[in-house]
Structures are given as C-alpha cells and as structure tokens.
Amino acid sequence: MADSPPDTGSARTTTDPGRAQGILRAASPAGRWVLLTTVLGSSMALLDSTVVNVALPRIGTDLNTDMAVLQWTVTAYMLSLAGLILLGGALGDRFGRRKVFVIGVIWFAAASLACGLAPNAGVLITARALQGVGGALLTPGSLALIQGSFHPDDRARAVGLWSGFGGVGAAIGPFLGGWLVDGPGWRWVFLLNVPLAALCVPIALRHVPETRDPAAHGRFDVLGAVLGAAALALVTYALIAAPGHGASPVVLGTAAVGLALGAAFVRVERVRPDPMLPPSIFTVRLFTAVNLVTLCVYAAFGGFFFLTVLQLQVVAGYSALGAGTAMLPTTVLMLLFSAKSGALGQRIGPRIPLTVGPLCCAAGMLLMMRVGTDASYPADVLPALLVMGLGMVILVAPLTATVLASVDVGRAGLASGINNAAARAAGLIAVAALPLLAGMGPEAYRSATEFAATFRRAMPLCAGVLVLGALIAFCTVRTPHDKRCGAECRLHCGVAAPPLEAGESAREA
C-alpha cells in the first residue's frame, strides 16, 4: 500500500476524494473534530430510539389515544428508517458523505421540532415518519465518515471511540427520557434534538472533510426502496389495525397487497443491474444465517423493550424516570463488557456466543413475567434485566463482527447496512404484531390488570423467537477455518475469510 500523505492536523481539505479520504489520525485535532461530529449526529438518532418508549404512556394520556397510536409512534420512525437506510448510504457514497450526513441531521432536527409541537396524534405519527427519513440519511453517514476520513491504521480505534461514546449516550438515554417526561414534559424528548443539531451542523461544515466513493455512479434503486418501504408499511398497518377491526376486508386486503409488494420487491432486486439489496450477497451462507439470527434477536428485543417500559409504568406503578432508570442495567453491562465479549467471540468463534446469548436473553424475558403490581425491583425486576443484559453482552458484539467477517472487505459497508436494515425491520414487525398475538386490546395500556395479563402472554412469545434464533445459530453458523481461507471457503464451507491483516496482499490470501 502506498504511503499516505502526512496528517496536517486540519480537516479543511478539498472536496477532491483523492485528497480528502483516509488521511486523518485519531489523535489529531482534525480527527477529534470528525469524531465529535459523528458522535453528535448518531447520538440524536440513538437517544431518540431509547427515550421515546419511556414517554409512550404520557403521550397516550396527553393526546387521548389508544394502543395503536402508541405502536405507530414507534413503528412510523422504524418504518422509514428500515426502508430507506440502504438508499441513504448509497446517496452518501455518490454525492458526498458529509453533505448527506448534514442534510440528514437538519432533516432529523426539523422533524423532531414537528414532533415536539404536534397538536394531535396524526401530526406526531407523520413527523415520526419524517424523522426516520432523516435517520436513514445520517445513520449510515456517521460510520461512513469515519471509514472515509481516517487513515486505515486508525480506523479501528476511531470506530471504538465512536462506539464507546455512543454507549454512554445509550446508557443515559432512558434516564434522560424519564427525567424529561416527568419534568418539562414528553415533548422535550423530541425538542432536545434541535440544539444538538445546531451544534453538530456548523462543526461538520467547518471541520469534517468531504469524502465519497470514486467508483459510485448515479444510478439508485429508488424502485426497490419504494417497494420495500411500501410492503413494510402495509403489513404493519394490517397488524396494528387487526386488534381493533378484526379480520375485516380492509385489514385482509391491506395485508395481501403488502405481501404482494414484498414479492415484487424480491423480483425487482433479482433483475435490476444495480439493486439496493443484491441477491448475490446471500449466496454466502454465513451471511444469510447471521441475518436470520438477527431477525429473530431484534424482533424479540423490539417487542421486549416496547412492552417492558409500559409494564413498569402501567402495572408496577413506576414513574417515567423510574422506568427509564430501571432499564439501565442492560445498557451498563453492554457498555462495560461488549469489547471483551467481541474479543472472546473472535477467539472461540461465533457459534457459541450466537447460541448461548439468545438463550440467556430468553431466560431474562421469562423472568420478567414475575413483574406485577407488587413487584420488588431488587427481587423481581433487577434479576431479569441482569440476565437479559448478560445475554446481550454475549450476543451483540459477536453478531456484528460475524456479519462484517462473513463477506469480502469491499462489501463490508453493504453487509453492515443490510444487517442494520434487517434489525430495524424485525423490531418494526415485532412492535406491530406482538400486541395482536398477545391479545392486547386498543385500551389495554389504560388498565393495569389487562396489560399485565397480555404482558405475561407476550414474554413467552419473545423468548420463543430467541430460542429459534439460537437453534438457527447452532445449526448453521460455522467459524472460518483459517485466516487464509478465501473464496474456496465460501464456496465449500459457507463462510468467508476474515479481513487480511496489514501487510498481507490479496495474492497471499
């Protein structure tokens, strides 16, 4: 590899990709500015996803809405994010990652302002969907800026710092959300994003170099993105509407059209020359297997966190702040031990962590069934969340690492984007479907008795999905045989070689 230009300590570089990409050092002032920008931007989306659940009961009370509106408050955001996140990454590669990232931050902040000022449920849900569009632009951009701006020797360190600061944000998110809901009000959960964006955008424009993929072209799979998002939207609508309307012609018709659009999406991706979701990547059996595990795991997580915060407030009588604080153990465990879990997974291979982790999470969810009106936090809530957090520690880091290691280095960005979209879509479907499967009525969250009964039916469903994910991992996930096992390993074993170490060439592989 040719020597990189020396780091000048400033990120005010030309927008020429050849000069802007891959020159910054993590310890330089310019590198720190890039890290600050990406942390601020990604923290907006991360905080929003962790604090909104805490605010749901208060939103329902203030806007006088039913359970369906609370579901749409969560799913509208995830719907547009899951449907457009791959397109957002492609736009950044083509037109400039900083440009698309900044547009995403501004868009997200404007939509957050609309959420905070929403006079009714319809406006809130629409604004949440627009928030997801902004999230689809800024979320892939944060890591892409790190990948494109930093010297190859410093990228791993930069990603680690980004993840660490992001973990701190995730840890304070539920606590902050609860404090805002009990204090200034739930609207400040959304309004908080506006000052974050006002700080992030000027820093990005002044200190972050523009980068793009020189090989990217102007063709985008807009049709695929529209079909995928429409299919998810219609299926989600049918699942959320079913508890209130039953098997009505509208519900059944919407579900049928959604499934038909999903089939059309698969067909379009198979025939387009530049698909958003290339079918060829699923010929790598390890990649396909890990994404199936991802679907199971994040469907269970989405349903669990959506219902548990409601259970703590509606049934156990916690305040919003108390419910947010109660959820901290899982995030703290992730923050403290994820790095060690990732190293352990690299040493022993992904099969054991991806099997044991979901089983631990399933046990934690079953323990949550003990939480009722007279629940004790030390005796009932905390043990369940500690077991849940232990399972997440074992599972999440090896899952992410295995996704990236399952494909060639050149497709790592695409693999990460697909896995991220799969996780979001799984959570979306779970939040929409779980109340229906558990028999939760439109007004269930207003009654502690009714909600507690449906919660106890929902947790075994989430645990069962995790057990299915563990079985898939045990039966299909294999460890790459050797660091130098390349294309023939993918063909014969269904796994891909891990990235080559510095100094190794493609010929050595």
Short mmCIF file of C-alpha atoms in Angstrom, two decimals:
data_model
loop_
_atom_site.label_atom_id
_atom_site.label_comp_id
_atom_site.label_asym_id
_atom_site.label_seq_id
_atom_site.Cartn_x
_atom_site.Cartn_y
_atom_site.Cartn_z
CA MET A 1 0.00 0.00 0.00
CA ALA A 2 1.35 3.41 -0.93
CA ASP A 3 2.32 5.82 1.83
CA SER A 4 -0.50 8.19 2.83
CA PRO A 5 0.04 11.95 2.89
CA PRO A 6 1.15 13.31 6.24
CA ASP A 7 -1.53 14.49 8.64
CA THR A 8 -1.57 18.26 8.72
CA GLY A 9 -3.80 18.39 11.78
CA SER A 10 -6.59 20.16 9.92
CA ALA A 11 -9.65 18.71 8.24
CA ARG A 12 -10.22 21.69 6.00
CA THR A 13 -9.31 19.72 2.94
CA THR A 14 -10.55 19.97 -0.58
CA THR A 15 -13.60 18.01 -1.61
CA ASP A 16 -11.44 16.09 -4.07
CA PRO A 17 -11.88 12.47 -2.91
CA GLY A 18 -8.31 11.61 -3.66
CA ARG A 19 -7.02 14.20 -1.24
CA ALA A 20 -9.75 14.07 1.42
CA GLN A 21 -10.04 10.37 2.06
CA GLY A 22 -8.06 8.34 4.55
CA ILE A 23 -5.56 10.95 5.82
CA LEU A 24 -6.68 11.81 9.36
CA ARG A 25 -5.27 10.41 12.58
CA ALA A 26 -7.49 9.71 15.57
CA ALA A 27 -5.22 11.68 17.93
CA SER A 28 -5.02 14.77 15.71
CA PRO A 29 -7.24 17.84 16.26
CA ALA A 30 -8.90 17.22 12.89
CA GLY A 31 -9.60 13.61 13.81
CA ARG A 32 -11.18 14.65 17.09
CA TRP A 33 -13.47 17.07 15.26
CA VAL A 34 -14.67 14.28 12.97
CA LEU A 35 -15.31 12.02 15.95
CA LEU A 36 -17.22 14.76 17.76
CA THR A 37 -19.38 15.36 14.70
CA THR A 38 -20.24 11.71 14.15
CA VAL A 39 -20.97 11.15 17.84
CA LEU A 40 -23.28 14.18 17.98
CA GLY A 41 -25.15 13.13 14.86
CA SER A 42 -25.55 9.48 15.73
CA SER A 43 -26.47 10.38 19.32
CA MET A 44 -29.55 12.19 18.03
CA ALA A 45 -30.91 9.03 16.46
CA LEU A 46 -29.72 6.82 19.32
CA LEU A 47 -31.20 8.97 22.08
CA ASP A 48 -34.46 9.26 20.18
CA SER A 49 -34.80 5.50 19.89
CA THR A 50 -34.09 4.92 23.60
CA VAL A 51 -36.13 7.72 25.17
CA VAL A 52 -39.35 7.63 23.16
CA ASN A 53 -40.51 4.31 24.66
CA VAL A 54 -40.31 5.85 28.14
CA ALA A 55 -42.62 8.67 27.02
CA LEU A 56 -45.33 6.47 25.47
CA PRO A 57 -47.79 6.28 28.41
CA ARG A 58 -47.68 10.06 28.87
CA ILE A 59 -48.11 10.62 25.13
CA GLY A 60 -51.15 8.36 25.14
CA THR A 61 -52.69 10.19 28.09
CA ASP A 62 -52.00 13.72 26.85
CA LEU A 63 -53.22 13.04 23.30
CA ASN A 64 -56.07 10.77 24.48
CA THR A 65 -55.10 7.93 22.12
CA ASP A 66 -55.35 4.16 22.04
CA MET A 67 -52.68 1.46 21.85
CA ALA A 68 -52.49 1.64 18.05
CA VAL A 69 -51.24 5.23 18.18
CA LEU A 70 -48.52 4.27 20.64
CA GLN A 71 -47.46 1.50 18.25
CA TRP A 72 -47.41 3.91 15.31
CA THR A 73 -45.36 6.40 17.32
CA VAL A 74 -42.62 3.78 17.42
CA THR A 75 -43.16 1.99 14.10
CA ALA A 76 -43.55 5.08 11.87
CA TYR A 77 -39.95 6.02 12.64
CA MET A 78 -38.60 2.49 12.23
CA LEU A 79 -40.57 2.01 9.01
CA SER A 80 -38.99 4.86 7.06
CA LEU A 81 -35.58 4.19 8.63
CA ALA A 82 -35.57 0.48 7.73
CA GLY A 83 -36.93 1.10 4.25
CA LEU A 84 -34.51 3.87 3.28
CA ILE A 85 -31.29 3.26 5.21
CA LEU A 86 -29.58 1.40 2.33
CA LEU A 87 -30.56 4.14 -0.10
CA GLY A 88 -29.22 6.73 2.35
CA GLY A 89 -25.84 5.02 2.42
CA ALA A 90 -25.70 4.90 -1.38
CA LEU A 91 -26.55 8.60 -1.65
CA GLY A 92 -23.65 9.44 0.67
CA ASP A 93 -21.21 7.34 -1.34
CA ARG A 94 -22.26 9.08 -4.56
CA PHE A 95 -22.87 12.72 -3.61
CA GLY A 96 -20.63 13.10 -0.58
CA ARG A 97 -20.93 11.59 2.87
CA ARG A 98 -20.60 14.87 4.72
CA LYS A 99 -23.22 16.53 2.55
CA VAL A 100 -25.78 13.75 3.00
CA PHE A 101 -24.95 13.48 6.71
CA VAL A 102 -25.55 17.21 7.25
CA ILE A 103 -28.80 17.08 5.28
CA GLY A 104 -29.86 14.13 7.44
CA VAL A 105 -29.07 15.99 10.67
CA ILE A 106 -31.02 19.07 9.57
CA TRP A 107 -33.93 16.94 8.35
CA PHE A 108 -33.97 14.96 11.61
CA ALA A 109 -33.95 18.13 13.70
CA ALA A 110 -36.78 19.71 11.68
CA ALA A 111 -38.88 16.56 12.03
CA SER A 112 -38.07 16.43 15.76
CA LEU A 113 -39.33 20.00 16.11
CA ALA A 114 -42.56 18.96 14.38
CA CYS A 115 -42.89 16.01 16.80
CA GLY A 116 -42.41 18.29 19.79
CA LEU A 117 -45.04 20.73 18.55
CA ALA A 118 -47.52 18.11 17.30
CA PRO A 119 -51.08 19.12 18.26
CA ASN A 120 -52.52 15.65 17.71
CA ALA A 121 -51.62 12.01 17.10
CA GLY A 122 -51.82 12.25 13.30
CA VAL A 123 -49.23 15.04 13.13
CA LEU A 124 -46.99 13.21 15.61
CA ILE A 125 -47.02 9.98 13.58
CA THR A 126 -46.34 11.84 10.32
CA ALA A 127 -43.45 13.73 11.90
CA ARG A 128 -42.05 10.48 13.30
CA ALA A 129 -42.04 9.00 9.78
CA LEU A 130 -40.16 12.08 8.56
CA GLN A 131 -37.71 11.62 11.42
CA GLY A 132 -36.96 8.16 10.05
CA VAL A 133 -36.07 9.68 6.67
CA GLY A 134 -33.54 11.92 8.38
CA GLY A 135 -32.24 8.96 10.35
CA ALA A 136 -31.77 6.98 7.13
CA LEU A 137 -29.54 9.78 5.83
CA LEU A 138 -27.45 10.42 8.94
CA THR A 139 -27.13 6.92 10.45
CA PRO A 140 -25.04 5.29 7.69
CA GLY A 141 -23.20 8.57 7.20
CA SER A 142 -21.67 8.63 10.68
CA LEU A 143 -19.66 5.43 10.24
CA ALA A 144 -19.02 6.17 6.57
CA LEU A 145 -17.37 9.48 7.53
CA ILE A 146 -15.04 7.63 9.89
CA GLN A 147 -14.29 4.97 7.29
CA GLY A 148 -13.59 7.56 4.60
CA SER A 149 -11.72 10.18 6.64
CA PHE A 150 -9.33 8.26 8.87
CA HIS A 151 -6.06 6.63 7.98
CA PRO A 152 -6.52 2.83 7.68
CA ASP A 153 -4.27 2.27 10.70
CA ASP A 154 -6.55 4.42 12.89
CA ARG A 155 -10.00 3.35 11.66
CA ALA A 156 -10.46 0.58 14.22
CA ARG A 157 -9.50 2.95 17.05
CA ALA A 158 -11.82 5.64 15.71
CA VAL A 159 -14.73 3.20 15.46
CA GLY A 160 -14.00 2.03 19.00
CA LEU A 161 -14.08 5.60 20.32
CA TRP A 162 -17.30 6.27 18.39
CA SER A 163 -18.87 3.12 19.84
CA GLY A 164 -17.74 3.96 23.36
CA PHE A 165 -19.20 7.46 23.33
CA GLY A 166 -22.33 6.05 21.70
CA GLY A 167 -22.58 3.56 24.55
CA VAL A 168 -22.50 6.38 27.08
CA GLY A 169 -25.31 8.07 25.16
CA ALA A 170 -27.33 4.86 25.19
CA ALA A 171 -26.75 4.50 28.92
CA ILE A 172 -28.08 7.95 29.79
CA GLY A 173 -30.91 7.83 27.23
CA PRO A 174 -33.61 6.12 29.33
CA PHE A 175 -32.67 8.17 32.42
CA LEU A 176 -32.74 11.41 30.43
CA GLY A 177 -36.02 10.49 28.79
CA GLY A 178 -37.65 9.72 32.11
CA TRP A 179 -36.41 12.98 33.60
CA LEU A 180 -37.75 14.97 30.66
CA VAL A 181 -41.14 13.24 30.71
CA ASP A 182 -41.60 13.75 34.46
CA GLY A 183 -40.17 17.28 34.32
CA PRO A 184 -40.57 19.61 31.32
CA GLY A 185 -42.82 17.11 29.53
CA TRP A 186 -42.67 14.44 26.82
CA ARG A 187 -42.37 16.99 24.02
CA TRP A 188 -38.83 17.79 25.16
CA VAL A 189 -37.84 14.22 24.29
CA PHE A 190 -38.04 15.43 20.68
CA LEU A 191 -37.13 19.10 21.12
CA LEU A 192 -33.78 18.09 22.64
CA ASN A 193 -32.59 17.16 19.14
CA VAL A 194 -32.77 20.75 17.89
CA PRO A 195 -29.85 22.16 19.95
CA LEU A 196 -27.81 19.01 19.22
CA ALA A 197 -28.28 19.62 15.50
CA ALA A 198 -27.44 23.33 15.90
CA LEU A 199 -24.11 22.27 17.42
CA CYS A 200 -23.41 19.41 15.01
CA VAL A 201 -24.02 21.08 11.63
CA PRO A 202 -21.52 24.01 11.92
CA ILE A 203 -18.81 21.67 13.22
CA ALA A 204 -19.39 19.27 10.32
CA LEU A 205 -19.30 22.02 7.69
CA ARG A 206 -16.14 23.60 9.10
CA HIS A 207 -14.04 20.67 10.30
CA VAL A 208 -15.11 17.48 8.51
CA PRO A 209 -13.62 16.67 5.10
CA GLU A 210 -15.89 15.62 2.29
CA THR A 211 -15.46 12.03 1.15
CA ARG A 212 -17.21 9.86 -1.40
CA ASP A 213 -16.77 6.58 -3.22
CA PRO A 214 -14.96 7.33 -6.52
CA ALA A 215 -16.45 4.15 -8.00
CA ALA A 216 -20.04 5.10 -7.15
CA HIS A 217 -22.33 6.06 -10.02
CA GLY A 218 -25.55 7.99 -10.29
CA ARG A 219 -27.94 5.05 -10.58
CA PHE A 220 -30.04 4.34 -7.49
CA ASP A 221 -32.55 1.63 -6.82
CA VAL A 222 -35.39 4.00 -5.99
CA LEU A 223 -38.00 1.49 -7.17
CA GLY A 224 -36.62 -1.14 -4.81
CA ALA A 225 -36.62 1.30 -1.88
CA VAL A 226 -40.24 2.35 -2.59
CA LEU A 227 -41.46 -1.23 -2.95
CA GLY A 228 -39.68 -2.36 0.22
CA ALA A 229 -40.95 0.55 2.30
CA ALA A 230 -44.50 0.22 0.94
CA ALA A 231 -44.58 -3.52 1.67
CA LEU A 232 -43.45 -2.94 5.26
CA ALA A 233 -45.94 -0.08 5.70
CA LEU A 234 -48.96 -2.05 4.51
CA VAL A 235 -48.12 -5.17 6.51
CA THR A 236 -47.50 -3.02 9.58
CA TYR A 237 -50.84 -1.25 9.12
CA ALA A 238 -52.67 -4.56 8.89
CA LEU A 239 -51.02 -5.90 12.06
CA ILE A 240 -51.71 -2.75 14.09
CA ALA A 241 -55.29 -2.38 12.82
CA ALA A 242 -56.25 -6.03 13.37
CA PRO A 243 -56.89 -5.85 17.16
CA GLY A 244 -59.44 -3.06 16.69
CA HIS A 245 -61.02 -4.14 13.38
CA GLY A 246 -60.55 -7.89 13.34
CA ALA A 247 -60.31 -9.79 10.05
CA SER A 248 -62.11 -7.06 8.12
CA PRO A 249 -61.81 -6.72 4.33
CA VAL A 250 -59.63 -3.63 4.80
CA VAL A 251 -57.20 -5.42 7.11
CA LEU A 252 -57.01 -8.56 4.97
CA GLY A 253 -56.76 -6.57 1.74
CA THR A 254 -54.00 -4.36 3.09
CA ALA A 255 -52.05 -7.39 4.28
CA ALA A 256 -52.45 -9.10 0.88
CA VAL A 257 -51.28 -6.04 -1.04
CA GLY A 258 -48.32 -5.65 1.33
CA LEU A 259 -47.25 -9.26 0.79
CA ALA A 260 -47.65 -8.85 -2.98
CA LEU A 261 -45.44 -5.75 -2.92
CA GLY A 262 -42.90 -7.70 -0.88
CA ALA A 263 -42.81 -10.38 -3.57
CA ALA A 264 -42.45 -7.65 -6.21
CA PHE A 265 -39.54 -6.17 -4.24
CA VAL A 266 -37.74 -9.53 -4.27
CA ARG A 267 -38.36 -9.86 -8.01
CA VAL A 268 -37.10 -6.35 -8.77
CA GLU A 269 -33.93 -6.88 -6.74
CA ARG A 270 -33.21 -10.07 -8.69
CA VAL A 271 -33.43 -8.45 -12.13
CA ARG A 272 -32.08 -4.92 -11.63
CA PRO A 273 -28.43 -4.36 -12.63
CA ASP A 274 -27.76 -2.22 -9.52
CA PRO A 275 -30.10 -3.47 -6.78
CA MET A 276 -30.34 -1.90 -3.34
CA LEU A 277 -30.29 -5.41 -1.85
CA PRO A 278 -28.04 -7.54 -4.13
CA PRO A 279 -29.24 -11.16 -4.02
CA SER A 280 -25.68 -12.33 -4.70
CA ILE A 281 -24.58 -11.40 -1.19
CA PHE A 282 -26.93 -14.04 0.22
CA THR A 283 -25.02 -16.79 -1.57
CA VAL A 284 -22.60 -16.55 1.36
CA ARG A 285 -24.28 -18.97 3.73
CA LEU A 286 -22.78 -17.49 6.89
CA PHE A 287 -24.06 -14.03 5.98
CA THR A 288 -27.55 -15.40 5.36
CA ALA A 289 -27.51 -17.42 8.59
CA VAL A 290 -26.39 -14.50 10.73
CA ASN A 291 -29.07 -12.26 9.25
CA LEU A 292 -31.70 -14.86 10.09
CA VAL A 293 -30.40 -14.82 13.66
CA THR A 294 -30.53 -11.01 13.56
CA LEU A 295 -34.19 -11.08 12.53
CA CYS A 296 -35.07 -13.34 15.45
CA VAL A 297 -32.98 -11.49 18.02
CA TYR A 298 -34.06 -7.95 17.17
CA ALA A 299 -37.69 -8.92 16.76
CA ALA A 300 -37.59 -10.19 20.35
CA PHE A 301 -35.65 -7.14 21.57
CA GLY A 302 -38.07 -4.74 19.86
CA GLY A 303 -41.11 -6.36 21.45
CA PHE A 304 -39.45 -6.71 24.85
CA PHE A 305 -38.31 -3.10 25.26
CA PHE A 306 -41.56 -1.70 23.85
CA LEU A 307 -43.74 -3.64 26.30
CA THR A 308 -41.44 -3.69 29.34
CA VAL A 309 -41.31 0.09 29.76
CA LEU A 310 -45.10 0.14 29.56
CA GLN A 311 -45.33 -2.74 32.06
CA LEU A 312 -43.17 -0.91 34.58
CA GLN A 313 -45.30 2.25 34.35
CA VAL A 314 -48.80 0.87 33.78
CA VAL A 315 -48.63 -2.19 36.05
CA ALA A 316 -45.76 -1.73 38.51
CA GLY A 317 -46.58 1.95 39.05
CA TYR A 318 -43.16 3.38 38.16
CA SER A 319 -42.79 6.99 37.07
CA ALA A 320 -41.28 7.66 33.67
CA LEU A 321 -37.96 8.47 35.36
CA GLY A 322 -38.18 5.31 37.46
CA ALA A 323 -38.92 3.14 34.43
CA GLY A 324 -36.06 4.67 32.45
CA THR A 325 -33.64 4.25 35.32
CA ALA A 326 -34.79 0.67 35.89
CA MET A 327 -33.66 -0.28 32.38
CA LEU A 328 -30.09 0.94 32.90
CA PRO A 329 -28.51 -2.40 33.95
CA THR A 330 -28.73 -3.89 30.44
CA THR A 331 -27.06 -0.86 28.87
CA VAL A 332 -24.38 -0.60 31.57
CA LEU A 333 -23.45 -4.26 31.11
CA MET A 334 -23.22 -3.71 27.35
CA LEU A 335 -21.03 -0.66 27.84
CA LEU A 336 -18.66 -2.38 30.27
CA PHE A 337 -18.24 -5.80 28.69
CA SER A 338 -19.07 -5.68 24.96
CA ALA A 339 -15.44 -5.19 23.94
CA LYS A 340 -14.36 -8.24 25.95
CA SER A 341 -17.24 -10.23 24.51
CA GLY A 342 -16.15 -9.30 21.00
CA ALA A 343 -12.60 -10.46 21.74
CA LEU A 344 -13.89 -13.72 23.20
CA GLY A 345 -16.06 -14.31 20.16
CA GLN A 346 -13.08 -13.76 17.90
CA ARG A 347 -11.09 -16.30 19.89
CA ILE A 348 -13.67 -19.10 20.17
CA GLY A 349 -15.73 -18.39 17.06
CA PRO A 350 -19.27 -17.04 16.67
CA ARG A 351 -21.28 -20.26 17.03
CA ILE A 352 -21.24 -20.48 20.83
CA PRO A 353 -21.97 -16.78 21.54
CA LEU A 354 -24.76 -16.68 18.95
CA THR A 355 -26.31 -19.77 20.53
CA VAL A 356 -25.82 -19.03 24.23
CA GLY A 357 -26.59 -15.28 24.03
CA PRO A 358 -30.17 -15.62 22.74
CA LEU A 359 -30.89 -18.35 25.29
CA CYS A 360 -29.76 -16.07 28.15
CA CYS A 361 -31.92 -13.25 26.78
CA ALA A 362 -34.87 -15.64 26.56
CA ALA A 363 -34.37 -16.57 30.22
CA GLY A 364 -34.32 -12.89 31.17
CA MET A 365 -37.59 -12.30 29.34
CA LEU A 366 -39.25 -15.20 31.11
CA LEU A 367 -38.05 -13.82 34.45
CA MET A 368 -39.78 -10.53 33.62
CA MET A 369 -43.10 -12.37 33.89
CA ARG A 370 -42.68 -12.10 37.68
CA VAL A 371 -43.04 -8.31 37.50
CA GLY A 372 -46.53 -7.33 38.61
CA THR A 373 -48.34 -4.74 40.69
CA ASP A 374 -46.38 -5.59 43.84
CA ALA A 375 -43.03 -6.16 42.12
CA SER A 376 -39.83 -5.53 44.05
CA TYR A 377 -37.05 -4.01 41.98
CA PRO A 378 -34.16 -5.92 43.67
CA ALA A 379 -36.02 -9.24 43.77
CA ASP A 380 -38.07 -9.18 40.54
CA VAL A 381 -37.00 -6.53 38.02
CA LEU A 382 -33.23 -6.38 38.51
CA PRO A 383 -32.51 -10.15 38.19
CA ALA A 384 -34.44 -10.30 34.91
CA LEU A 385 -32.62 -7.30 33.47
CA LEU A 386 -29.22 -8.59 34.59
CA VAL A 387 -29.81 -11.93 32.87
CA MET A 388 -31.11 -10.07 29.81
CA GLY A 389 -28.06 -7.81 29.81
CA LEU A 390 -25.71 -10.77 30.15
CA GLY A 391 -27.27 -12.37 27.09
CA MET A 392 -26.94 -9.14 25.11
CA VAL A 393 -23.27 -8.86 26.12
CA ILE A 394 -22.61 -12.40 24.91
CA LEU A 395 -24.54 -11.91 21.69
CA VAL A 396 -24.43 -8.43 20.19
CA ALA A 397 -20.70 -7.79 19.57
CA PRO A 398 -20.01 -11.25 18.03
CA LEU A 399 -23.14 -10.88 15.89
CA THR A 400 -21.93 -7.59 14.42
CA ALA A 401 -18.38 -8.86 13.95
CA THR A 402 -19.58 -12.03 12.22
CA VAL A 403 -21.70 -10.05 9.76
CA LEU A 404 -18.67 -7.99 8.73
CA ALA A 405 -16.33 -11.01 8.62
CA SER A 406 -18.73 -13.07 6.51
CA VAL A 407 -18.13 -11.07 3.31
CA ASP A 408 -15.19 -9.54 1.48
CA VAL A 409 -13.81 -6.30 2.93
CA GLY A 410 -15.08 -4.37 -0.09
CA ARG A 411 -18.67 -5.34 0.75
CA ALA A 412 -18.45 -4.72 4.50
CA GLY A 413 -20.41 -1.47 4.24
CA LEU A 414 -23.18 -3.15 2.28
CA ALA A 415 -23.25 -6.09 4.71
CA SER A 416 -23.50 -3.75 7.70
CA GLY A 417 -26.28 -1.76 6.04
CA ILE A 418 -28.30 -4.88 5.22
CA ASN A 419 -27.89 -6.19 8.76
CA ASN A 420 -28.92 -2.84 10.21
CA ALA A 421 -31.99 -2.73 7.98
CA ALA A 422 -32.88 -6.31 8.96
CA ALA A 423 -32.65 -5.42 12.65
CA ARG A 424 -34.86 -2.34 12.22
CA ALA A 425 -37.43 -4.21 10.14
CA ALA A 426 -37.57 -7.03 12.67
CA GLY A 427 -38.21 -4.61 15.53
CA LEU A 428 -40.83 -2.84 13.44
CA ILE A 429 -42.79 -6.03 12.74
CA ALA A 430 -42.49 -7.16 16.37
CA VAL A 431 -43.91 -3.92 17.79
CA ALA A 432 -46.77 -4.14 15.27
CA ALA A 433 -47.51 -7.86 15.67
CA LEU A 434 -46.86 -8.65 19.34
CA PRO A 435 -49.91 -6.85 20.80
CA LEU A 436 -52.08 -8.70 18.26
CA LEU A 437 -50.55 -12.09 19.06
CA ALA A 438 -50.84 -11.47 22.81
CA GLY A 439 -54.48 -10.41 22.55
CA MET A 440 -53.84 -6.82 23.67
CA GLY A 441 -56.86 -4.60 23.12
CA PRO A 442 -56.79 -0.95 21.95
CA GLU A 443 -57.22 0.35 25.53
CA ALA A 444 -55.05 -2.23 27.28
CA TYR A 445 -52.40 0.25 28.42
CA ARG A 446 -55.03 2.12 30.46
CA SER A 447 -55.75 -0.94 32.65
CA ALA A 448 -53.07 -2.46 34.87
CA THR A 449 -54.92 -5.78 35.10
CA GLU A 450 -55.47 -6.17 31.36
CA PHE A 451 -51.99 -5.06 30.42
CA ALA A 452 -50.35 -7.38 32.95
CA ALA A 453 -52.26 -10.36 31.55
CA THR A 454 -51.24 -9.63 27.96
CA PHE A 455 -47.65 -8.92 29.01
CA ARG A 456 -47.43 -12.38 30.56
CA ARG A 457 -48.62 -13.84 27.25
CA ALA A 458 -46.20 -11.74 25.21
CA MET A 459 -42.96 -12.59 27.00
CA PRO A 460 -43.02 -16.33 26.15
CA LEU A 461 -43.57 -15.36 22.51
CA CYS A 462 -40.46 -13.15 22.57
CA ALA A 463 -38.49 -15.88 24.35
CA GLY A 464 -39.61 -18.44 21.78
CA VAL A 465 -38.33 -16.28 18.92
CA LEU A 466 -34.96 -16.06 20.68
CA VAL A 467 -34.82 -19.83 21.09
CA LEU A 468 -35.49 -20.13 17.36
CA GLY A 469 -32.58 -17.75 16.71
CA ALA A 470 -30.33 -19.84 18.95
CA LEU A 471 -31.27 -23.01 17.06
CA ILE A 472 -30.54 -21.33 13.72
CA ALA A 473 -27.14 -20.22 15.01
CA PHE A 474 -26.28 -23.65 16.41
CA CYS A 475 -27.25 -25.44 13.20
CA THR A 476 -25.92 -23.04 10.56
CA VAL A 477 -23.17 -20.77 11.92
CA ARG A 478 -19.64 -22.04 11.40
CA THR A 479 -16.29 -20.49 12.21
CA PRO A 480 -13.94 -19.62 9.31
CA HIS A 481 -11.37 -22.43 9.14
CA ASP A 482 -8.31 -20.30 8.69
CA LYS A 483 -7.35 -16.68 8.16
CA ARG A 484 -6.05 -17.57 4.68
CA CYS A 485 -9.17 -19.49 3.67
CA GLY A 486 -10.67 -17.37 0.91
CA ALA A 487 -13.09 -17.87 -1.96
CA GLU A 488 -12.98 -21.67 -1.79
CA CYS A 489 -14.01 -21.46 1.88
CA ARG A 490 -17.11 -19.50 0.94
CA LEU A 491 -17.96 -21.99 -1.78
CA HIS A 492 -17.43 -25.19 0.21
CA CYS A 493 -17.98 -24.16 3.82
CA GLY A 494 -20.42 -21.27 3.50
CA VAL A 495 -18.19 -18.84 5.38
CA ALA A 496 -15.93 -16.03 4.32
CA ALA A 497 -12.38 -15.29 5.26
CA PRO A 498 -11.76 -12.63 7.90
CA PRO A 499 -10.10 -9.39 6.75
CA LEU A 500 -6.41 -9.66 5.95
CA GLU A 501 -4.01 -8.13 8.40
CA ALA A 502 -1.91 -5.14 7.46
CA GLY A 503 0.87 -6.07 5.07
CA GLU A 504 -0.89 -9.10 3.60
CA SER A 505 -1.80 -8.91 -0.03
CA ALA A 506 -4.62 -10.42 -1.98
CA ARG A 507 -2.09 -12.75 -3.59
CA GLU A 508 -1.09 -14.08 -0.14
CA ALA A 509 -4.72 -14.99 0.52
#
